[in-house]
Amino acid sequence: MLRSQRTWAGPDAKARLKLLREAKSVAIVGASPNPARSSSFVGTYLQQSSDFRIYFVNPNATEILGQPAYPDLASLPEVPDIVDVFRKASDIPQVIDEVVAVGAPTVWVQLGIWNQEAAEYGESKGLNVVMDRCIKVEHARFHGGLHLLGFDTGQITARKTLR
């Protein structure tokens, strides 16, 4: 779906900041032990740059980034405040059902993943739903950490410096 065709908007920046500030734990569903995957970058960032307790959910892994990997949300030692999802768009409704079943309040679907029907479904189940946004980028944006992996060029303007 083109951005111009989207009718669901999700929480604004202030609401996303509030979700991040109130959260104490994040479960990353679809986390990968492969260090080249985006879920690994996000997990590494959250481990090093946040106070969140991080849980990795992947039924095919036993350990990710030095921590145990859990087969599903129901196996976690606590109910996470945010469930960060790295799954394809068609899998999102199933993940939302799992999030509702464990009682987590927020599902955060990663950048590039969009399922409007799933977002509306999640909200109808009482969830906070964030979609097509990277939790790493949002956390860094709100906490002054956009320096990681070269985001902060040190320039205030978007214009390139002449050399």
PDB file of N, CA, C and O in Angstrom, residues 71-107:
ATOM      1  N   PRO A  71      11.038 -19.383  22.741  1.00  0.00           N
ATOM      2  CA  PRO A  71      10.292 -19.862  21.571  1.00  0.00           C
ATOM      3  C   PRO A  71       9.049 -19.025  21.242  1.00  0.00           C
ATOM      4  O   PRO A  71       8.623 -18.979  20.086  1.00  0.00           O
ATOM      5  N   ASP A  72       8.475 -18.372  22.254  1.00  0.00           N
ATOM      6  CA  ASP A  72       7.267 -17.568  22.028  1.00  0.00           C
ATOM      7  C   ASP A  72       7.096 -16.588  23.186  1.00  0.00           C
ATOM      8  O   ASP A  72       7.814 -16.660  24.191  1.00  0.00           O
ATOM      9  N   LEU A  73       6.150 -15.690  23.040  1.00  0.00           N
ATOM     10  CA  LEU A  73       5.922 -14.675  24.080  1.00  0.00           C
ATOM     11  C   LEU A  73       5.473 -15.293  25.402  1.00  0.00           C
ATOM     12  O   LEU A  73       5.824 -14.804  26.480  1.00  0.00           O
ATOM     13  N   ALA A  74       4.718 -16.368  25.334  1.00  0.00           N
ATOM     14  CA  ALA A  74       4.222 -17.017  26.553  1.00  0.00           C
ATOM     15  C   ALA A  74       5.353 -17.598  27.398  1.00  0.00           C
ATOM     16  O   ALA A  74       5.176 -17.819  28.601  1.00  0.00           O
ATOM     17  N   SER A  75       6.512 -17.831  26.811  1.00  0.00           N
ATOM     18  CA  SER A  75       7.644 -18.419  27.529  1.00  0.00           C
ATOM     19  C   SER A  75       8.514 -17.393  28.242  1.00  0.00           C
ATOM     20  O   SER A  75       9.419 -17.765  28.988  1.00  0.00           O
ATOM     21  N   LEU A  76       8.256 -16.115  28.041  1.00  0.00           N
ATOM     22  CA  LEU A  76       9.078 -15.077  28.661  1.00  0.00           C
ATOM     23  C   LEU A  76       8.889 -15.062  30.175  1.00  0.00           C
ATOM     24  O   LEU A  76       7.809 -15.396  30.676  1.00  0.00           O
ATOM     25  N   PRO A  77       9.913 -14.641  30.924  1.00  0.00           N
ATOM     26  CA  PRO A  77       9.787 -14.603  32.389  1.00  0.00           C
ATOM     27  C   PRO A  77       8.884 -13.470  32.900  1.00  0.00           C
ATOM     28  O   PRO A  77       8.550 -13.445  34.079  1.00  0.00           O
ATOM     29  N   GLU A  78       8.516 -12.536  32.046  1.00  0.00           N
ATOM     30  CA  GLU A  78       7.605 -11.457  32.420  1.00  0.00           C
ATOM     31  C   GLU A  78       6.834 -11.022  31.179  1.00  0.00           C
ATOM     32  O   GLU A  78       7.207 -11.338  30.058  1.00  0.00           O
ATOM     33  N   VAL A  79       5.779 -10.275  31.402  1.00  0.00           N
ATOM     34  CA  VAL A  79       5.021  -9.706  30.291  1.00  0.00           C
ATOM     35  C   VAL A  79       5.760  -8.451  29.845  1.00  0.00           C
ATOM     36  O   VAL A  79       5.964  -7.535  30.644  1.00  0.00           O
ATOM     37  N   PRO A  80       6.185  -8.394  28.586  1.00  0.00           N
ATOM     38  CA  PRO A  80       6.931  -7.211  28.131  1.00  0.00           C
ATOM     39  C   PRO A  80       6.003  -6.008  27.961  1.00  0.00           C
ATOM     40  O   PRO A  80       4.815  -6.153  27.672  1.00  0.00           O
ATOM     41  N   ASP A  81       6.569  -4.826  28.147  1.00  0.00           N
ATOM     42  CA  ASP A  81       5.810  -3.592  27.940  1.00  0.00           C
ATOM     43  C   ASP A  81       5.631  -3.296  26.455  1.00  0.00           C
ATOM     44  O   ASP A  81       4.618  -2.734  26.053  1.00  0.00           O
ATOM     45  N   ILE A  82       6.650  -3.643  25.666  1.00  0.00           N
ATOM     46  CA  ILE A  82       6.595  -3.448  24.218  1.00  0.00           C
ATOM     47  C   ILE A  82       7.016  -4.738  23.542  1.00  0.00           C
ATOM     48  O   ILE A  82       8.019  -5.341  23.916  1.00  0.00           O
ATOM     49  N   VAL A  83       6.249  -5.144  22.540  1.00  0.00           N
ATOM     50  CA  VAL A  83       6.633  -6.285  21.704  1.00  0.00           C
ATOM     51  C   VAL A  83       7.024  -5.697  20.350  1.00  0.00           C
ATOM     52  O   VAL A  83       6.192  -5.157  19.629  1.00  0.00           O
ATOM     53  N   ASP A  84       8.317  -5.752  20.057  1.00  0.00           N
ATOM     54  CA  ASP A  84       8.875  -5.214  18.811  1.00  0.00           C
ATOM     55  C   ASP A  84       8.907  -6.351  17.793  1.00  0.00           C
ATOM     56  O   ASP A  84       9.492  -7.404  18.058  1.00  0.00           O
ATOM     57  N   VAL A  85       8.282  -6.144  16.638  1.00  0.00           N
ATOM     58  CA  VAL A  85       8.048  -7.247  15.711  1.00  0.00           C
ATOM     59  C   VAL A  85       8.873  -7.118  14.429  1.00  0.00           C
ATOM     60  O   VAL A  85       8.766  -6.122  13.711  1.00  0.00           O
ATOM     61  N   PHE A  86       9.656  -8.150  14.159  1.00  0.00           N
ATOM     62  CA  PHE A  86      10.403  -8.300  12.914  1.00  0.00           C
ATOM     63  C   PHE A  86       9.851  -9.520  12.184  1.00  0.00           C
ATOM     64  O   PHE A  86      10.486 -10.565  12.120  1.00  0.00           O
ATOM     65  N   ARG A  87       8.668  -9.411  11.682  1.00  0.00           N
ATOM     66  CA  ARG A  87       8.026 -10.486  10.919  1.00  0.00           C
ATOM     67  C   ARG A  87       7.369  -9.857   9.701  1.00  0.00           C
ATOM     68  O   ARG A  87       7.082  -8.661   9.687  1.00  0.00           O
ATOM     69  N   LYS A  88       7.073 -10.663   8.703  1.00  0.00           N
ATOM     70  CA  LYS A  88       6.434 -10.126   7.499  1.00  0.00           C
ATOM     71  C   LYS A  88       5.018  -9.649   7.818  1.00  0.00           C
ATOM     72  O   LYS A  88       4.397 -10.087   8.798  1.00  0.00           O
ATOM     73  N   ALA A  89       4.523  -8.760   6.989  1.00  0.00           N
ATOM     74  CA  ALA A  89       3.232  -8.110   7.232  1.00  0.00           C
ATOM     75  C   ALA A  89       2.096  -9.105   7.423  1.00  0.00           C
ATOM     76  O   ALA A  89       1.217  -8.905   8.273  1.00  0.00           O
ATOM     77  N   SER A  90       2.108 -10.181   6.685  1.00  0.00           N
ATOM     78  CA  SER A  90       1.017 -11.162   6.792  1.00  0.00           C
ATOM     79  C   SER A  90       1.036 -11.918   8.118  1.00  0.00           C
ATOM     80  O   SER A  90       0.031 -12.518   8.503  1.00  0.00           O
ATOM     81  N   ASP A  91       2.161 -11.893   8.846  1.00  0.00           N
ATOM     82  CA  ASP A  91       2.262 -12.564  10.143  1.00  0.00           C
ATOM     83  C   ASP A  91       1.795 -11.692  11.307  1.00  0.00           C
ATOM     84  O   ASP A  91       1.634 -12.191  12.426  1.00  0.00           O
ATOM     85  N   ILE A  92       1.583 -10.413  11.061  1.00  0.00           N
ATOM     86  CA  ILE A  92       1.294  -9.477  12.147  1.00  0.00           C
ATOM     87  C   ILE A  92       0.001  -9.829  12.904  1.00  0.00           C
ATOM     88  O   ILE A  92      -0.009  -9.790  14.137  1.00  0.00           O
ATOM     89  N   PRO A  93      -1.112 -10.203  12.236  1.00  0.00           N
ATOM     90  CA  PRO A  93      -2.320 -10.547  13.014  1.00  0.00           C
ATOM     91  C   PRO A  93      -2.084 -11.684  14.013  1.00  0.00           C
ATOM     92  O   PRO A  93      -2.573 -11.635  15.149  1.00  0.00           O
ATOM     93  N   GLN A  94      -1.320 -12.690  13.616  1.00  0.00           N
ATOM     94  CA  GLN A  94      -1.011 -13.798  14.524  1.00  0.00           C
ATOM     95  C   GLN A  94      -0.184 -13.303  15.714  1.00  0.00           C
ATOM     96  O   GLN A  94      -0.431 -13.701  16.857  1.00  0.00           O
ATOM     97  N   VAL A  95       0.774 -12.432  15.452  1.00  0.00           N
ATOM     98  CA  VAL A  95       1.589 -11.884  16.539  1.00  0.00           C
ATOM     99  C   VAL A  95       0.707 -11.055  17.475  1.00  0.00           C
ATOM    100  O   VAL A  95       0.842 -11.130  18.699  1.00  0.00           O
ATOM    101  N   ILE A  96      -0.210 -10.285  16.912  1.00  0.00           N
ATOM    102  CA  ILE A  96      -1.117  -9.485  17.741  1.00  0.00           C
ATOM    103  C   ILE A  96      -1.934 -10.392  18.648  1.00  0.00           C
ATOM    104  O   ILE A  96      -2.114 -10.093  19.834  1.00  0.00           O
ATOM    105  N   ASP A  97      -2.398 -11.515  18.130  1.00  0.00           N
ATOM    106  CA  ASP A  97      -3.135 -12.469  18.976  1.00  0.00           C
ATOM    107  C   ASP A  97      -2.267 -12.957  20.136  1.00  0.00           C
ATOM    108  O   ASP A  97      -2.740 -13.083  21.276  1.00  0.00           O
ATOM    109  N   GLU A  98      -0.989 -13.228  19.875  1.00  0.00           N
ATOM    110  CA  GLU A  98      -0.071 -13.658  20.936  1.00  0.00           C
ATOM    111  C   GLU A  98       0.155 -12.538  21.947  1.00  0.00           C
ATOM    112  O   GLU A  98       0.220 -12.789  23.155  1.00  0.00           O
ATOM    113  N   VAL A  99       0.298 -11.306  21.453  1.00  0.00           N
ATOM    114  CA  VAL A  99       0.505 -10.151  22.337  1.00  0.00           C
ATOM    115  C   VAL A  99      -0.699  -9.986  23.264  1.00  0.00           C
ATOM    116  O   VAL A  99      -0.546  -9.806  24.475  1.00  0.00           O
ATOM    117  N   VAL A 100      -1.890 -10.076  22.711  1.00  0.00           N
ATOM    118  CA  VAL A 100      -3.110  -9.969  23.511  1.00  0.00           C
ATOM    119  C   VAL A 100      -3.172 -11.109  24.530  1.00  0.00           C
ATOM    120  O   VAL A 100      -3.503 -10.899  25.702  1.00  0.00           O
ATOM    121  N   ALA A 101      -2.823 -12.321  24.102  1.00  0.00           N
ATOM    122  CA  ALA A 101      -2.898 -13.488  24.988  1.00  0.00           C
ATOM    123  C   ALA A 101      -1.986 -13.353  26.205  1.00  0.00           C
ATOM    124  O   ALA A 101      -2.346 -13.794  27.302  1.00  0.00           O
ATOM    125  N   VAL A 102      -0.802 -12.747  26.042  1.00  0.00           N
ATOM    126  CA  VAL A 102       0.115 -12.602  27.192  1.00  0.00           C
ATOM    127  C   VAL A 102      -0.156 -11.325  27.981  1.00  0.00           C
ATOM    128  O   VAL A 102       0.360 -11.152  29.072  1.00  0.00           O
ATOM    129  N   GLY A 103      -0.921 -10.401  27.406  1.00  0.00           N
ATOM    130  CA  GLY A 103      -1.273  -9.185  28.134  1.00  0.00           C
ATOM    131  C   GLY A 103      -0.336  -8.015  27.959  1.00  0.00           C
ATOM    132  O   GLY A 103      -0.373  -7.064  28.741  1.00  0.00           O
ATOM    133  N   ALA A 104       0.506  -8.054  26.951  1.00  0.00           N
ATOM    134  CA  ALA A 104       1.393  -6.912  26.691  1.00  0.00           C
ATOM    135  C   ALA A 104       0.566  -5.750  26.136  1.00  0.00           C
ATOM    136  O   ALA A 104      -0.360  -5.967  25.362  1.00  0.00           O
ATOM    137  N   PRO A 105       0.895  -4.524  26.512  1.00  0.00           N
ATOM    138  CA  PRO A 105       0.071  -3.388  26.095  1.00  0.00           C
ATOM    139  C   PRO A 105       0.401  -2.785  24.730  1.00  0.00           C
ATOM    140  O   PRO A 105      -0.429  -2.100  24.143  1.00  0.00           O
ATOM    141  N   THR A 106       1.616  -3.036  24.231  1.00  0.00           N
ATOM    142  CA  THR A 106       2.057  -2.344  23.021  1.00  0.00           C
ATOM    143  C   THR A 106       2.715  -3.298  22.040  1.00  0.00           C
ATOM    144  O   THR A 106       3.568  -4.100  22.417  1.00  0.00           O
ATOM    145  N   VAL A 107       2.331  -3.180  20.785  1.00  0.00           N
ATOM    146  CA  VAL A 107       3.008  -3.888  19.698  1.00  0.00           C
ATOM    147  C   VAL A 107       3.620  -2.830  18.785  1.00  0.00           C
ATOM    148  O   VAL A 107       2.965  -1.864  18.408  1.00  0.00           O
TER     149      VAL A 107
END
